[in-house]
XYZ file of C-alpha atoms in Angstrom:
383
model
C 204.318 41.707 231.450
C 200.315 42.346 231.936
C 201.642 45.037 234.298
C 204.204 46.857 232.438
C 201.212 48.007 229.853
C 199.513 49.487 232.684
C 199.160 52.817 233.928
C 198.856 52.526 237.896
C 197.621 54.566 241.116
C 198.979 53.880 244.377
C 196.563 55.184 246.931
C 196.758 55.342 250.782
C 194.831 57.818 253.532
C 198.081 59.313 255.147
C 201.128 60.187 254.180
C 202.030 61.801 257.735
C 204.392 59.203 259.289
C 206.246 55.898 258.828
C 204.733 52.832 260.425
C 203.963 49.635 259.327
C 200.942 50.604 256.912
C 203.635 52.951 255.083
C 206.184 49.699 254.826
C 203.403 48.605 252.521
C 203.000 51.081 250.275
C 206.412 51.450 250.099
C 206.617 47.794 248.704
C 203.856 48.983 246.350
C 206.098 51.375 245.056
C 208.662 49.217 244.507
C 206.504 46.704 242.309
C 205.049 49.085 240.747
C 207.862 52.187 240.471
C 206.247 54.388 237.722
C 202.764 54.815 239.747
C 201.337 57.570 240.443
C 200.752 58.155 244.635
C 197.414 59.421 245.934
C 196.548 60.401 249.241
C 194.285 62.280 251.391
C 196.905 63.908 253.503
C 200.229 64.543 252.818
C 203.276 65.537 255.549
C 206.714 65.898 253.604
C 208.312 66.232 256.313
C 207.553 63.148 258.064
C 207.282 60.923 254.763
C 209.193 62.830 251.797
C 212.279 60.344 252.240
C 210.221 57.370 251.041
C 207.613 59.131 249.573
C 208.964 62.039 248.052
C 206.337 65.139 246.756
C 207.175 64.467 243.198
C 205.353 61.261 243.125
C 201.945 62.558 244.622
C 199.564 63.199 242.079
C 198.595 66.946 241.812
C 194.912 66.199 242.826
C 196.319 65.948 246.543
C 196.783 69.421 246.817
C 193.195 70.439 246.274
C 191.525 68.297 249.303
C 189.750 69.669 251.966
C 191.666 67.201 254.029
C 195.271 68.473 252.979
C 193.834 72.661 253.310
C 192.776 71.509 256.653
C 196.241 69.438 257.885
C 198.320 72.387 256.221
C 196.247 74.564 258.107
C 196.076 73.052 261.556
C 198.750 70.166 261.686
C 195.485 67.550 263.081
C 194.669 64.461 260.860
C 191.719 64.443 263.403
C 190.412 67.670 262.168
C 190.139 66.476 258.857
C 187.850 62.896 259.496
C 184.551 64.372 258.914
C 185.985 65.333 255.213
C 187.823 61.806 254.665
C 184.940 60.274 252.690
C 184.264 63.167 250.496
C 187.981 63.680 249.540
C 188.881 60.295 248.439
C 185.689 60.507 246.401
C 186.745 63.894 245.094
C 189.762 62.131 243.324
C 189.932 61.121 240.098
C 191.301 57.672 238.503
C 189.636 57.657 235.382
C 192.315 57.300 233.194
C 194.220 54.480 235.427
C 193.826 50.872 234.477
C 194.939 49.389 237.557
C 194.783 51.481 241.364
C 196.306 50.019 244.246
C 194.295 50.964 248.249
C 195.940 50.734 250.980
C 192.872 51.463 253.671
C 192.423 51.937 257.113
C 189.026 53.473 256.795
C 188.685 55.943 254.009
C 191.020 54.737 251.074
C 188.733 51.507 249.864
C 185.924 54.535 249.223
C 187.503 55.682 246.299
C 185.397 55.261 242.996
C 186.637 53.592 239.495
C 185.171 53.025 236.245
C 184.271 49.580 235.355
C 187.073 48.546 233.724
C 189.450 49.511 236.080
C 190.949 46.587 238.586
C 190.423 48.237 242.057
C 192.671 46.205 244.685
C 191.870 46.898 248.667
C 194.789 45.943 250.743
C 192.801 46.208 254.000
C 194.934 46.865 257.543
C 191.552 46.904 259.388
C 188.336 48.474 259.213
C 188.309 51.641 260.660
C 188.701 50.911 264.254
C 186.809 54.443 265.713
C 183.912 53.644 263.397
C 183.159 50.237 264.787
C 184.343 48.092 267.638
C 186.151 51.319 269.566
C 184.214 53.937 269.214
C 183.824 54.413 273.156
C 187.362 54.862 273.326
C 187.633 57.351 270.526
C 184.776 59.299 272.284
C 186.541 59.324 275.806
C 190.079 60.174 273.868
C 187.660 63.292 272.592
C 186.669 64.025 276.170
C 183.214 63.455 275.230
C 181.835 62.196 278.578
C 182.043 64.470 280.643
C 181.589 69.005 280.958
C 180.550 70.519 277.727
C 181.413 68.633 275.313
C 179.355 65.596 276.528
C 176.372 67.717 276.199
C 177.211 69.581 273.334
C 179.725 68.191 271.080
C 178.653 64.458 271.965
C 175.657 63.894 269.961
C 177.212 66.021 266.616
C 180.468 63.262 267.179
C 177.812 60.138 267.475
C 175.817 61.353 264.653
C 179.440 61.842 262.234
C 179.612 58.137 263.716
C 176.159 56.901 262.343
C 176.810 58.163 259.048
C 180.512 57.335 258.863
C 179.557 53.369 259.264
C 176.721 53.563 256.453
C 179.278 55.058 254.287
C 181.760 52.629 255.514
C 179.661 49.580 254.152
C 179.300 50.923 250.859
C 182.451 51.707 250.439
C 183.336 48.111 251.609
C 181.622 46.647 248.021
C 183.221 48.770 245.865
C 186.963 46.819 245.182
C 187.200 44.178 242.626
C 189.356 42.400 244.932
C 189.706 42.486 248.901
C 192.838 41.346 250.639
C 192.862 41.092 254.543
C 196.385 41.471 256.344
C 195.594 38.542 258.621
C 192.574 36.450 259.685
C 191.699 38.468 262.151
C 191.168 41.451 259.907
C 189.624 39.086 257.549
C 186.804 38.089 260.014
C 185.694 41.748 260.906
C 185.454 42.633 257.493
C 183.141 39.637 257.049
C 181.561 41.241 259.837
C 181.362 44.798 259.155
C 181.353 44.216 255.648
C 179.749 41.239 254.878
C 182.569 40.266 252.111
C 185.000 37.227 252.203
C 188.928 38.531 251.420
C 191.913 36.847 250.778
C 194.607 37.017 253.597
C 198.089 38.260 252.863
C 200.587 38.917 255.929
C 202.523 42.595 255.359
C 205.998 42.529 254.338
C 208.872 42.239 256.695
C 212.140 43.107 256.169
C 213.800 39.896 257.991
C 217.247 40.802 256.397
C 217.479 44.078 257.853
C 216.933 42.989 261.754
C 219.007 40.056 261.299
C 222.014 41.270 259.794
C 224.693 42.632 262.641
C 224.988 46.039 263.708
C 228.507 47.102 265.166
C 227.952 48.013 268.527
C 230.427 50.572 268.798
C 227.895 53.267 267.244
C 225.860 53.170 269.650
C 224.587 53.453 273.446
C 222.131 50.830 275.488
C 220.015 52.682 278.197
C 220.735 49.407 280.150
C 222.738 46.225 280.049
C 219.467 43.983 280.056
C 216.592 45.519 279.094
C 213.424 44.329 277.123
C 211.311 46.538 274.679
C 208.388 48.498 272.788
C 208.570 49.669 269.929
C 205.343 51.588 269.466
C 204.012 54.971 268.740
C 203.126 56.903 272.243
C 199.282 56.791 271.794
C 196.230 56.019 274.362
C 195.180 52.940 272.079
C 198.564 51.289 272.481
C 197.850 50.139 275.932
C 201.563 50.986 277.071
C 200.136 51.712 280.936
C 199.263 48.348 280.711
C 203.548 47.520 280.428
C 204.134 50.228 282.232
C 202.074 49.292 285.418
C 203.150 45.670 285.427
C 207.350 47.023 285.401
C 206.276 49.185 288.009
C 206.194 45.771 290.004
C 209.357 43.852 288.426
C 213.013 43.946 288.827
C 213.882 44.091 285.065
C 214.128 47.310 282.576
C 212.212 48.415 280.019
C 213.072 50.447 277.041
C 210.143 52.728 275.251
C 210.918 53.681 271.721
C 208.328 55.525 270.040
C 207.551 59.482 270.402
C 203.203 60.418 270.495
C 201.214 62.795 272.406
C 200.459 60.687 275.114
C 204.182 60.655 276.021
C 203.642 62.685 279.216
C 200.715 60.589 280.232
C 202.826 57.421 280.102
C 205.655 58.983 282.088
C 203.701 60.164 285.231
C 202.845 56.454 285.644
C 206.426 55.431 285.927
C 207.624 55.096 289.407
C 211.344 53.639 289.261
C 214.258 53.954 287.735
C 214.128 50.708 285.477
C 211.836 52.280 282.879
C 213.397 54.476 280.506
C 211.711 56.533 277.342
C 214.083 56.492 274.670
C 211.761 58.795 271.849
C 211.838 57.414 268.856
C 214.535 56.078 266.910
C 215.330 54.721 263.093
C 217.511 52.115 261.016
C 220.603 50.742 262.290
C 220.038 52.489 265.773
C 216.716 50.830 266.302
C 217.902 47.174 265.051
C 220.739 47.750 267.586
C 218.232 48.110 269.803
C 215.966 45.325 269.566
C 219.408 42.981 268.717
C 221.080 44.046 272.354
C 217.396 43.178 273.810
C 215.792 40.527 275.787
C 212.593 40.375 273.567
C 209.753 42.784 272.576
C 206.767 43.715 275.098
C 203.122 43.967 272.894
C 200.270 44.995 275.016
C 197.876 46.447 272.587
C 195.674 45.061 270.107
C 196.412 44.540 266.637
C 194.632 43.003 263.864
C 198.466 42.394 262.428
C 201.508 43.675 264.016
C 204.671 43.870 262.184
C 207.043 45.134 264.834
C 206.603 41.636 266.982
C 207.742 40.386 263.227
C 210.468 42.511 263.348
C 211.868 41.312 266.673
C 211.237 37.703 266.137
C 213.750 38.188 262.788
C 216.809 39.269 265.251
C 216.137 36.123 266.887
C 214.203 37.247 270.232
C 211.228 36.575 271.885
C 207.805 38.296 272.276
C 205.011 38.496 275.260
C 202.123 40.065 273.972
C 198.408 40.078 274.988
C 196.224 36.931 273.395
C 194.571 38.682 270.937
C 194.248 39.397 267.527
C 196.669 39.259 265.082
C 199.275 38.086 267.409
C 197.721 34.453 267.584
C 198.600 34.229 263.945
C 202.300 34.943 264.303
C 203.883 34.570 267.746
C 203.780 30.847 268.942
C 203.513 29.943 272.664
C 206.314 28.556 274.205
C 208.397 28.492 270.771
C 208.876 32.177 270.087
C 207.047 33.900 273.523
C 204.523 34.106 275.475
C 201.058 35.666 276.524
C 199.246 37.158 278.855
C 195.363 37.131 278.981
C 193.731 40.081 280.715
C 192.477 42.992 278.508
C 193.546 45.366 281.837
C 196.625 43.502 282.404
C 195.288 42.173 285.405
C 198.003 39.124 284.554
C 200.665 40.739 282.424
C 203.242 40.802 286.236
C 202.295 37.444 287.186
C 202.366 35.769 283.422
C 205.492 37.999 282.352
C 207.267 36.179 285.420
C 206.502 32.861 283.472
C 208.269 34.321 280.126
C 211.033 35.533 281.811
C 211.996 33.008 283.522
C 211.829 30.331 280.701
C 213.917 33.385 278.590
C 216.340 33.347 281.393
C 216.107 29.342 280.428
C 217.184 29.653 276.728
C 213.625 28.369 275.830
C 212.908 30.485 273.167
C 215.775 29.600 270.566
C 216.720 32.226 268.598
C 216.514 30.097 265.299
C 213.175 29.607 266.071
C 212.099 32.820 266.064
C 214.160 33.554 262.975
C 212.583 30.953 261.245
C 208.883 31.886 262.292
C 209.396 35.082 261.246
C 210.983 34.701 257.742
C 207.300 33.375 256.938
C 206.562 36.962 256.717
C 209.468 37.902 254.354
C 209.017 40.945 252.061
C 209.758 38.469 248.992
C 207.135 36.010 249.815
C 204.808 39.090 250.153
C 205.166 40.485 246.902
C 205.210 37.315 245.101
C 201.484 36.597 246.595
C 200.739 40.119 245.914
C 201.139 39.829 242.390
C 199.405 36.604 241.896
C 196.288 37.270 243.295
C 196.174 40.614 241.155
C 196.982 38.996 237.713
């Protein structure tokens, strides 16, 4: 009842495509259906299904950051401005603002008496523990640019993580999406959090799809779901089916697409671009499980999977050690490079192959991460 006095902000850094930081907000909306929605780049597009432009507060269209997408289509364009536009934005006459951050949103500045809530999905990544990589993605290390454009990138770095911290003390209350993204915050941040898992819609990917809509690229086929992107580690998949006898199915759509393609040497590998509702829980139902080879300090899709009652073999890292369980709902493999993934996806397979990994199992583990029990938490830790 506390709430329904309350005039609320829902803020989050991009609006420019649906993924699993997006499912959140959406769920925001949905407790919370008379907020108003901030953000510090806006695609309609991409997002005005779910987040249509009459809900986005007016103050969006005077960034920096949205002049600068409009104008060249490139979220990347607009980092160095991030910090000052979510600054630039006013909730002074908000009692309550919701943050859903990946590196910029938790910046944003309240009065005292405003509650300020930081639903965290992970420090930004470039800033701190993979900044290397963002600098090779750049094509910093090498011709011109290392010499030129280098040390202006590494400085942006530098001041981005001093920012960063501050930002990091300003919320009234910090929530981690898992322990994992709990600990680096301690680190980065030097904060404690509380943990809440993302919401999963477990009803969606278990309920039966008629398979008479649609096609399967193969009779047996595992998958990833994942957008096409050089942090994703896909090559990683990729370069260990180059060496097996089953298929794999790529759903997602990026700009490393082509990349990923050049590495594929047989026919049992097949990119599907990406694909949406009852198509894509066809999908993963008519599958033999879900391949994970990136890092994530979460991971909802593995979630997903688990709730049509299928297995997942993902890298031992991260998030994933909080929600798929060795031997009861997948497997792992252990090197960063893959090294491994042939030799240990052999192991999964097989014990697939052996009905080891019981579909009720899997339902069950993931049902822990139901959208219900999420916003139920949600609201008692912000009353």
């Amino acid at each position: 009842l506390e709430f329904l006095c309350m005039k609320v902000a829902i803020l989050h850094e991009m609006l420019v495509k649906l993924g699993g930081a997006e499912k959140v907000v959406e769920n925001f909306m949905k407790l919370f259906p008379e907020a108003d929605i901030f953000t510090l780049i806006y695609n309609e597009k991409k997002c005005g299904k779910i987040f249509p432009k009459s809900k986005i507060s007016p103050q969006v269209w005077d960034l920096w950051t949205q002049k600068i997408y409009n104008f060249t289509g490139k979220q990347r364009f607009c980092l160095p401005h991030m910090a000052r536009a979510v600054e630039k934005l006013d909730f002074s006459e908000y009692d309550l603002v919701i943050c859903s951050s990946s590196g910029f949103a938790h910046g944003a500045i309240t009065k005292p008496e405003t509650k300020f809530v930081v639903y965290c999905h992970s420090p930004a990544r470039y800033m701190w523990d993979w900044t290397n990589e963002y600098k090779r993605d750049l094509g910093l290390f090498s011709g011109w640019k290392k010499y030129f454009l280098r040390p202006m990138i590494e400085w942006m770095l530098f001041e981005n993580r001093k920012w960063d911290f501050s930002a990091g003390q300003r919320s009234d209350i910090l929530i981690a999406n898992s322990q994992n993204t709990a600990n680096r915050i301690m680190k980065y941040y030097r904060r404690n959090s509380e943990i809440l898992y993302p919401p999963v819609e477990t009803a969606r990917f278990g309920a039966k799809i008629s398979e008479n809509n649609f096609q399967k690229p193969f009779e047996k086929y595992y998958i990833i779901i994942s957008a096409l992107t050089e942090f994703k580690k896909i090559e990683i998949a990729i370069n260990g089916f180059n060496n097996l006898e089953e298929n794999l199915v790529i759903i997602g759509a990026g700009d490393y697409r082509e990349t990923l393609e050049k590495m594929v040497q047989w026919k049992n590998i097949s990119f599907v671009g990406p694909k949406y509702g009852d198509e894509l829980v066809h999908l993963v139902q008519n599958s033999m499980g879900l391949i994970f080879p990136g890092e994530e300090d979460f991971g909802i899709v593995p979630i997903e999977v688990m709730a049509a009652g299928k297995p997942v073999f993902a890298y031992r890292w991260g998030g994933l050690l909080e929600t798929n369980i060795d031997g009861v709902t997948g497997g792992f493999f252990d090197d960063k490079f893959g090294e491994d993934f042939a030799e240990k996806f052999k192991i999964f397979h097989q014990n697939n192959l052996d009905g080891k990994f019981l579909p009720e199992k899997c339902i069950e583990q993931a049902q822990k991460f139901d959208t219900k029990i999420f916003e139920e938490k949600f609201l008692k830790l912000i009353a």
